[in-house]
Coordinates of C-alpha atoms and ligand atoms in Angstrom, one line a residue:
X245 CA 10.7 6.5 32.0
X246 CA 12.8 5.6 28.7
X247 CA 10.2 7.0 25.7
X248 CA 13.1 6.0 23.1
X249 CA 13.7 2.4 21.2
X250 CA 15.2 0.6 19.0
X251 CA 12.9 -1.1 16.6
X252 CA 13.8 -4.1 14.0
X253 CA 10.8 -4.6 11.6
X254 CA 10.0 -7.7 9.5
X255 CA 10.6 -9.1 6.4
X256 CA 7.4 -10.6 4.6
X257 CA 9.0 -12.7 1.5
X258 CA 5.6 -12.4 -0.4
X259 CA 6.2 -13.4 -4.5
X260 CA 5.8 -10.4 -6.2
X261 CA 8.9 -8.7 -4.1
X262 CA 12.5 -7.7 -4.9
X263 CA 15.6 -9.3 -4.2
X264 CA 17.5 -6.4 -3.6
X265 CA 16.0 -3.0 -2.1
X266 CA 15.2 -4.1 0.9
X267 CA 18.3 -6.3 1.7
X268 CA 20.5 -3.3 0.4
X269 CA 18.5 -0.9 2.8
X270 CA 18.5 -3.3 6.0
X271 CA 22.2 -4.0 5.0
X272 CA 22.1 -8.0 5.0
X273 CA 23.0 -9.5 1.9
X274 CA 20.6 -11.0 -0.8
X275 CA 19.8 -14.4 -0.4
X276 CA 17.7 -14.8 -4.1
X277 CA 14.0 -14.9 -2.1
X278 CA 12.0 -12.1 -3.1
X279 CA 12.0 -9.1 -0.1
X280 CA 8.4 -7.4 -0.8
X281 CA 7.5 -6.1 2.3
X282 CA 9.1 -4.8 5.7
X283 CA 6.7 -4.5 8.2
X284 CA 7.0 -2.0 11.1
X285 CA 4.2 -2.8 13.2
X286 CA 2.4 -4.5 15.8
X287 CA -0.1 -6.4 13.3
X288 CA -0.1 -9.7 15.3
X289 CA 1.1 -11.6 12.1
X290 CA 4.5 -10.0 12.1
X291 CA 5.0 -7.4 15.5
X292 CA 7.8 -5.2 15.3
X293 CA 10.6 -6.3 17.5
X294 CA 11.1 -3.9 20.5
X295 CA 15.1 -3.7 21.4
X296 CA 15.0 -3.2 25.5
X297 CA 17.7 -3.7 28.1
X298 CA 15.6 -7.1 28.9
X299 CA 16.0 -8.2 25.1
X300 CA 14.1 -8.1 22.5
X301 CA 10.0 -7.5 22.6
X302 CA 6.9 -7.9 20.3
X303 CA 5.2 -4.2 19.9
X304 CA 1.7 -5.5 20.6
X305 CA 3.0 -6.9 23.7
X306 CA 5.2 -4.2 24.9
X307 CA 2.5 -2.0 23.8
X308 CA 0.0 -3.6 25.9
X309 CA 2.2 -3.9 29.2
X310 CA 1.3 0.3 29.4
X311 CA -0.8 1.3 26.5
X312 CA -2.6 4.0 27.9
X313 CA 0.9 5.9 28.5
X314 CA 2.7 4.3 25.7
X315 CA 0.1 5.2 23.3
X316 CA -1.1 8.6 24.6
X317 CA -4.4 8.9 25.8
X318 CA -6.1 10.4 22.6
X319 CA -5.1 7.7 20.6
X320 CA -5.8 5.3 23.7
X321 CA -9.1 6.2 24.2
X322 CA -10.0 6.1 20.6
X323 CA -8.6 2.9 19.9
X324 CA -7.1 1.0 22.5
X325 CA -4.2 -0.1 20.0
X326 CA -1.4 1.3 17.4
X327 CA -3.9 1.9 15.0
X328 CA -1.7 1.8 11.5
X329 CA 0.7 -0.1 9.8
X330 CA 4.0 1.5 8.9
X331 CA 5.7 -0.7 5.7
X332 CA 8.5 -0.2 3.2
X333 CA 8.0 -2.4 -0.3
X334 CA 9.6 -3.0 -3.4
X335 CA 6.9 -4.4 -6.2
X336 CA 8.8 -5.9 -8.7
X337 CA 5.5 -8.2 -10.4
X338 CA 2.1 -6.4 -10.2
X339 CA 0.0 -6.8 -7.8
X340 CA -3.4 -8.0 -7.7
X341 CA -6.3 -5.7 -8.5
X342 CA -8.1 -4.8 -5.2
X343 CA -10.4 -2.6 -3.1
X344 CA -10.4 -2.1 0.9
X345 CA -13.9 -2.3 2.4
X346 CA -15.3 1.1 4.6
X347 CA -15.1 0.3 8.6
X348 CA -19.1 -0.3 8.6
X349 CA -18.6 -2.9 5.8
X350 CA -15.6 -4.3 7.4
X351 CA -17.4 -4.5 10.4
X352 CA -20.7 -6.5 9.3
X353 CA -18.4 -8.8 6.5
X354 CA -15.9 -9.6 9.3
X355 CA -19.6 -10.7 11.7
X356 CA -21.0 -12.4 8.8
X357 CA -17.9 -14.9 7.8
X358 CA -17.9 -15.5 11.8
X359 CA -21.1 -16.6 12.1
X360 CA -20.5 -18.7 9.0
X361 CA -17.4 -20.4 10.8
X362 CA -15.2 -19.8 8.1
X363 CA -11.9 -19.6 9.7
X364 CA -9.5 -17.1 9.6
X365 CA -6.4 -19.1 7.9
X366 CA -9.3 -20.0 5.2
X367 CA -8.6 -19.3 1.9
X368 CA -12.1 -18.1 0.8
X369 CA -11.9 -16.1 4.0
X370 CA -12.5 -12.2 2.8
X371 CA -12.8 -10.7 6.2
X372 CA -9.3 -10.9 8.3
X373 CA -10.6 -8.3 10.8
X374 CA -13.2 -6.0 11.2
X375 CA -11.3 -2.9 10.4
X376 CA -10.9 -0.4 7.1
X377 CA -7.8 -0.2 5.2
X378 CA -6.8 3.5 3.6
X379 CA -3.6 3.6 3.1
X380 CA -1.3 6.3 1.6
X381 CA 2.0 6.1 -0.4
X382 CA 5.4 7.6 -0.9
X383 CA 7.2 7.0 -3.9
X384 CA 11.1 6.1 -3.4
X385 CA 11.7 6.4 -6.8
X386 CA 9.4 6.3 -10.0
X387 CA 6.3 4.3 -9.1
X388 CA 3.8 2.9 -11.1
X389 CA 0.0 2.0 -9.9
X390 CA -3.7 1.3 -11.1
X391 CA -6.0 4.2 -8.9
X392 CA -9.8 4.6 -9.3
X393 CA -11.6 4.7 -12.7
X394 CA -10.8 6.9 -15.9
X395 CA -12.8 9.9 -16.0
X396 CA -15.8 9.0 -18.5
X397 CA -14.2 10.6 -21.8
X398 CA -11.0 9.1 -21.4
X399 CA -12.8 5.2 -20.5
X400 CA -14.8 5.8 -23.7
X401 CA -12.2 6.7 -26.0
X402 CA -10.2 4.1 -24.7
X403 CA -13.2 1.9 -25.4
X404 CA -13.2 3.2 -28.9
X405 CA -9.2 3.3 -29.8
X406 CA -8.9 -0.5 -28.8
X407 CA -11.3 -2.6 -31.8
X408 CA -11.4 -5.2 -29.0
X409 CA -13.6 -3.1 -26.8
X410 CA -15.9 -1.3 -29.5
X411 CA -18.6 -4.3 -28.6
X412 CA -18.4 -2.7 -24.7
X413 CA -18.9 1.1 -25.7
X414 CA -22.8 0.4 -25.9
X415 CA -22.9 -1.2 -22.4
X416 CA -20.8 1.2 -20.8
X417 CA -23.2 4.4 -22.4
X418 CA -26.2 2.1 -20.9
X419 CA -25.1 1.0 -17.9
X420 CA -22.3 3.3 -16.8
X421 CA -19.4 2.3 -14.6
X422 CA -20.6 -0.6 -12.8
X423 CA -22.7 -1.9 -15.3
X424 CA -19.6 -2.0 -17.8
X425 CA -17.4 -3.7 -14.8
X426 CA -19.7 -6.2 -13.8
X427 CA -20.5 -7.2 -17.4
X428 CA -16.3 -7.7 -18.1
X429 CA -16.5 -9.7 -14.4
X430 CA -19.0 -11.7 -14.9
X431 CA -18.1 -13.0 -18.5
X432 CA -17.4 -16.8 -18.8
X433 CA -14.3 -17.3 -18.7
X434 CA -13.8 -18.7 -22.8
X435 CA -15.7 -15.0 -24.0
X436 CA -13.6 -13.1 -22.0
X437 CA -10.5 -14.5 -24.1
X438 CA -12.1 -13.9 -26.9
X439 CA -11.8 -10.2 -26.1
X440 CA -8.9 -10.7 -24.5
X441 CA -6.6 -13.0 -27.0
X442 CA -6.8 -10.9 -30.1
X443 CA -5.0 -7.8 -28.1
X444 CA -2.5 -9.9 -26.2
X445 CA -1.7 -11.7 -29.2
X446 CA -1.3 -8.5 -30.8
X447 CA 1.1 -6.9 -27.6
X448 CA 3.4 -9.9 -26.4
X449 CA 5.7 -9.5 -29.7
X450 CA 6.1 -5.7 -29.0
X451 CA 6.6 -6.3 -25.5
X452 CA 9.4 -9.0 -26.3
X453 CA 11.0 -6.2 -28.6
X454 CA 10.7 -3.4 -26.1
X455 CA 8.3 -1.3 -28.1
X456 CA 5.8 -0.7 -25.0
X457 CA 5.8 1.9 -23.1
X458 CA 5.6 2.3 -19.4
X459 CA 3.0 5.3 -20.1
X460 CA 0.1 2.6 -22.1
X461 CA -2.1 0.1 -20.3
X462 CA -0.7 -1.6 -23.2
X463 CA 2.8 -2.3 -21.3
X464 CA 1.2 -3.3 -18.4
X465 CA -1.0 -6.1 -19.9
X466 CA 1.4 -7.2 -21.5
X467 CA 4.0 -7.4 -18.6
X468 CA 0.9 -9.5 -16.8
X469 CA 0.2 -12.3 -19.3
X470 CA 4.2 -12.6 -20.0
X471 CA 4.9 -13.2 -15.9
X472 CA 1.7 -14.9 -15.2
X473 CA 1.7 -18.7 -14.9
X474 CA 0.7 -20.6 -17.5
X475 CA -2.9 -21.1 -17.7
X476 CA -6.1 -22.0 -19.5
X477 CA -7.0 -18.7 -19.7
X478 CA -6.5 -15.0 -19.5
X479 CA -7.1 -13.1 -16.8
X480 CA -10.2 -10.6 -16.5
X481 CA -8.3 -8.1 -14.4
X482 CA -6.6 -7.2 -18.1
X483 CA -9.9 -4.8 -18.4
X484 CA -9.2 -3.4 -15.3
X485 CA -5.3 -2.2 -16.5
X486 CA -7.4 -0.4 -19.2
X487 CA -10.7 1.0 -17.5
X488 CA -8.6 2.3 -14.2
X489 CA -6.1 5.9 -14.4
X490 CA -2.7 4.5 -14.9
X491 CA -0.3 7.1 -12.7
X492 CA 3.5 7.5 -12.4
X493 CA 4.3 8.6 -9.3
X494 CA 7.7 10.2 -9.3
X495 CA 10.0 10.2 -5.9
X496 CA 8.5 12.2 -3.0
X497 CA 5.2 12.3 -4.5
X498 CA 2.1 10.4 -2.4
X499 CA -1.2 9.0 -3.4
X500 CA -4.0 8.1 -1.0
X501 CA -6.5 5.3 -1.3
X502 CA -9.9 5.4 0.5
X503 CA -11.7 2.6 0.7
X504 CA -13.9 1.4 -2.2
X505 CA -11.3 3.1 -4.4
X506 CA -10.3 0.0 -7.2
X507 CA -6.0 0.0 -7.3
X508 CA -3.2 -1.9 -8.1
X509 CA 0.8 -1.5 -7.4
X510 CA 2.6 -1.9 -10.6
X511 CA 6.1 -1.5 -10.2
X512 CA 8.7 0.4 -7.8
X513 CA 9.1 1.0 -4.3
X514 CA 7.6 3.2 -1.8
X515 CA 6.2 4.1 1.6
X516 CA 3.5 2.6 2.8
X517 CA 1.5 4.0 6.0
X518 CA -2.3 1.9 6.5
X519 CA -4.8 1.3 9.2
X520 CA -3.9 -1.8 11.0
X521 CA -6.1 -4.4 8.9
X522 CA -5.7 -6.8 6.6
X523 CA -9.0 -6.9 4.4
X524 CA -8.5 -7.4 0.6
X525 CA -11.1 -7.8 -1.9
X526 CA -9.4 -9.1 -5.1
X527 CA -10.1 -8.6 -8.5
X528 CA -7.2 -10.7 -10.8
X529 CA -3.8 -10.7 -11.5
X530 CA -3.6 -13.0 -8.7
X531 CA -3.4 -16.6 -7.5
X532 CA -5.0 -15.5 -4.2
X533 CA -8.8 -16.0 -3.3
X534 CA -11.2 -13.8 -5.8
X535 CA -15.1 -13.0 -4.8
X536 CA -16.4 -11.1 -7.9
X537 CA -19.3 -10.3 -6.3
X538 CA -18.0 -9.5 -3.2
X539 CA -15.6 -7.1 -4.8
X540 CA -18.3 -5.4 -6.5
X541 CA -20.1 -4.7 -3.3
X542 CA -17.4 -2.8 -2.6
X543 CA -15.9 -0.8 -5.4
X544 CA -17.5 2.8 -5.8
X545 CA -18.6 3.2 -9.4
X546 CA -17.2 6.3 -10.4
X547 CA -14.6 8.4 -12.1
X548 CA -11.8 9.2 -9.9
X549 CA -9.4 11.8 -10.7
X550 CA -6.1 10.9 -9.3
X551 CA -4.8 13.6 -7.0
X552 CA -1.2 13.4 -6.8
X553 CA 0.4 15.1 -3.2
X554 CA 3.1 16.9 -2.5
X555 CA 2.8 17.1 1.0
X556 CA 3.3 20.7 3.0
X557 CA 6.4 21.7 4.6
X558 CA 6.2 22.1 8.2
X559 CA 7.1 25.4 9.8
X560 CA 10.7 23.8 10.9
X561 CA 11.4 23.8 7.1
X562 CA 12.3 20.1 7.4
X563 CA 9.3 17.9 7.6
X564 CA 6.7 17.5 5.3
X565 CA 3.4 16.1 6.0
X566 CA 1.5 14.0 4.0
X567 CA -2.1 15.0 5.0
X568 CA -5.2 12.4 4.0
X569 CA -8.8 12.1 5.6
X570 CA -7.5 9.3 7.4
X571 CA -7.9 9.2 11.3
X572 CA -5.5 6.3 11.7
X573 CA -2.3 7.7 10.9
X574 CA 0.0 10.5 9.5
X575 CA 2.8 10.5 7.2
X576 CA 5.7 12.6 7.3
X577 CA 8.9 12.8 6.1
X578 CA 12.2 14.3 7.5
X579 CA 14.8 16.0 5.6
X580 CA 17.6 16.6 7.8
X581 CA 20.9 18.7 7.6
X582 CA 24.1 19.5 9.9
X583 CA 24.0 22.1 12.2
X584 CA 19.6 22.3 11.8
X585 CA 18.5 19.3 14.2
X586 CA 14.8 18.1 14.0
X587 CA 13.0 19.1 17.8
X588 CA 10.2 16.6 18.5
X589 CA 7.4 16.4 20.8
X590 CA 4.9 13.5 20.7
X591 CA 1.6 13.5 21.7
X592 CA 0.9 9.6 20.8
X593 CA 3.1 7.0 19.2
X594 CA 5.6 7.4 16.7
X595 CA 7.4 4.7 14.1
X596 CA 10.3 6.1 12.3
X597 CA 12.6 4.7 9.7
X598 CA 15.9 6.2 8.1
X599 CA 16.1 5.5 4.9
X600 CA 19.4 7.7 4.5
X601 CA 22.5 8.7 6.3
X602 CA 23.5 8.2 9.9
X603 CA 21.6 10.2 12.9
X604 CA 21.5 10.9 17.1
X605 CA 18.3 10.5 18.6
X606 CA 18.3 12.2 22.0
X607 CA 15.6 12.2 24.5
X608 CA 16.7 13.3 28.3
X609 CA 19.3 10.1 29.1
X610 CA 18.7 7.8 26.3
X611 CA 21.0 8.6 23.2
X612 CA 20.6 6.7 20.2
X613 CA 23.0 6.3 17.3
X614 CA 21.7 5.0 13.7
X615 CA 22.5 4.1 10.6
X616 CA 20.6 3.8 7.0
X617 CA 17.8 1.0 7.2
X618 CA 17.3 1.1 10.8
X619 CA 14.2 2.4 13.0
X620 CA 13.1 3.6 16.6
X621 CA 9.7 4.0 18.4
X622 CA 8.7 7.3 20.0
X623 CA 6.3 6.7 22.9
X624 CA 3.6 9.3 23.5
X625 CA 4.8 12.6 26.2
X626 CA 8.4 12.5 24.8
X627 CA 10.4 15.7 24.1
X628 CA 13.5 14.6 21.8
X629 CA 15.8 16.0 19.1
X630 CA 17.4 14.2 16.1
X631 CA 20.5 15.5 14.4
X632 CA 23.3 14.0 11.5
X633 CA 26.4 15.2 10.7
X634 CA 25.4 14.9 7.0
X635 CA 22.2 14.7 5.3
X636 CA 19.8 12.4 6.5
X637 CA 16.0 11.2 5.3
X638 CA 13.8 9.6 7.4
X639 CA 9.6 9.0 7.5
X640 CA 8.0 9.1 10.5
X641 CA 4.1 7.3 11.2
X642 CA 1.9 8.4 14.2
X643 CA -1.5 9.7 14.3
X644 CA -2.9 13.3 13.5
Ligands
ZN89 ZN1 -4.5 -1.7 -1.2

């Protein structure tokens, strides 16, 4: 049985992308519509695209013709599908502030909007499945994000260096995290601005003269109000660009998020490996559907304190693993040399992409030749070996 495949992902065009990265990497040229996302997975909104001698395949369905072999029986028997989401993206505008729901949350919200009969396509829908979403990240390059809340000293003296916020000091000291968040969340709309409009008013003429920098909240709120739409009103996830840890994540470098952990990608691209769901609970800087209380039925109200990863270097010398509590999935990543090939063995599925140089992927008959920007499938029980004639990068999803 052939165990090795071509794979061509999907493009997902979504506003806030790039024009460039991704096009560069798949080697098509530009065609000025943003590229944010490339999706290698069998999410039924966008399946991979399975390259067999009978043409080309969906991943769920090819999948599903064998999934007990194809998958592997652990990962089979746990969950009867490919259980993550493999992506590349390029954030070039922010996106929205946001927090992934637990599995028993998911679960009961995804029942509940059901039995409501909203339907899936709705806009007010919350609940797209009734899965979790962790996800963990590579950076590419520098990458900039929104993770968890500042530890307490930092939030108050944030509170306390901006005259905007002194009035929220006392509620914060009272009412702690949540009671601070839900206060900023809940305020009509025309007292929020009045927080709000002093400080922007105050940051857009630095921003337009460069004087921001990258490393301040005050960058980043600016950057938001200068690339939002034109509106009435400013928008409350502002507080959030100040209350949350703002990280730069240099190349190589991963962060995990768990679910009820508040985020937000800022800026730059990365590797993104999730459980296969699609359930967002937004909190501004977006267009898209916002449930305040919702989201704050979600968040977990306390400090976080970012843990940047490194990953660990396999015994091979030439993978590193990017380990995470997650039981969904497991990213590596695959530095490769001439004359030291890579010597696989896969016990479920595996998704890889090369995001560098040219490579042979052997596996008993099958021989497969690739070039930067393309990717394969691994099928669970193979025995393979990948080796370049240069240097070569790749990532590589499965399960632990
Ligand atoms: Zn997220």
């Amino acid at each position: 049985m052939k165990k090795v495949f071509g794979l061509k992902g999907r493009v997902q065009h979504y506003a806030w992308g790039g024009q460039t990265y991704i096009p560069k990497l798949l080697g098509t040229s530009s065609d000025h519509r943003p590229y944010a996302e490339y999706w290698l997975g069998a999410h039924v909104n966008a399946p991979a695209l399975v390259l067999t001698e009978e043409g080309e395949i969906p991943l769920d369905a090819f999948l599903k013709t064998n999934a007990k072999v194809y998958l592997g029986e652990t990962t089979f028997n746990r969950f009867g599908k490919l259980p993550f989401l493999f992506k590349v993206l390029d954030v070039h505008q922010m996106l929205s502030i946001q927090v992934h729901p637990s599995k028993i949350e998911a679960e009961k919200g995804f029942k509940r909007e059901n039995e409501l009969g909203i339907p899936l396509t709705a806009l007010n829908r919350n609940y797209k499945d009734d899965n979790h979403k962790p996800e963990i990240m590579v950076a590419l390059g520098e990458f900039w994000l929104l993770h968890g809340f500042l530890p307490k000293e930092d939030l108050f003296e944030v509170l306390h260096k901006n005259p905007e916020f002194t009035a929220l000091t006392a509620i914060f000291l009272k009412d702690g995290y949540k009671g601070l968040y839900r206060y900023v969340m809940e305020l009509p709309l025309v007292e929020s601005d009045k927080i709000l409009r002093p400080l922007v008013n105050k940051l857009l003429p630095l921003y337009a003269e460069n004087k921001l920098s990258k490393s301040s909240p005050d960058y980043w709120a600016a950057k938001a109000v200068a690339e939002a739409d034109q509106a009435d009103h400013l928008d409350r996830g502002i507080f959030s660009i100040y209350f949350f840890n703002l990280l730069k994540v240099n190349k190589g470098e991963a962060v995990f998020q768990d679910a009820g952990v508040p985020h937000a990608y800022l800026e730059g691209q990365n590797i993104e490996l999730m459980a296969n769901s699609d359930n967002v609970l937004r909190g501004g800087l977006t267009p898209k559907h916002i449930d305040v209380p919702e989201l704050l039925k979600h968040i977990v109200f306390e400090e976080t304190k970012p843990e940047i990863l490194k990953g660990s270097l396999e015994g091979n010398g030439i993978e590193r693993t990017y380990k995470s509590p997650a039981p969904d999935f497991e990213l590596s990543e695959i530095n490769l040399y001439q004359n030291k090939p890579f010597k696989g063995k896969s016990n479920s599925v595996e998704i890889y992409i090369l995001m560098e140089g040219e490579i042979v992927v052997r596996e008993q008959e099958t021989s497969l030749v690739l070039k930067k920007g393309e990717s394969f499938l691994i099928l669970a029980g193979a025995e393979y070996q990948i080796s370049t004639s240069s240097h070569a990068v790749l990532y590589k999803a499965t399960t632990p």
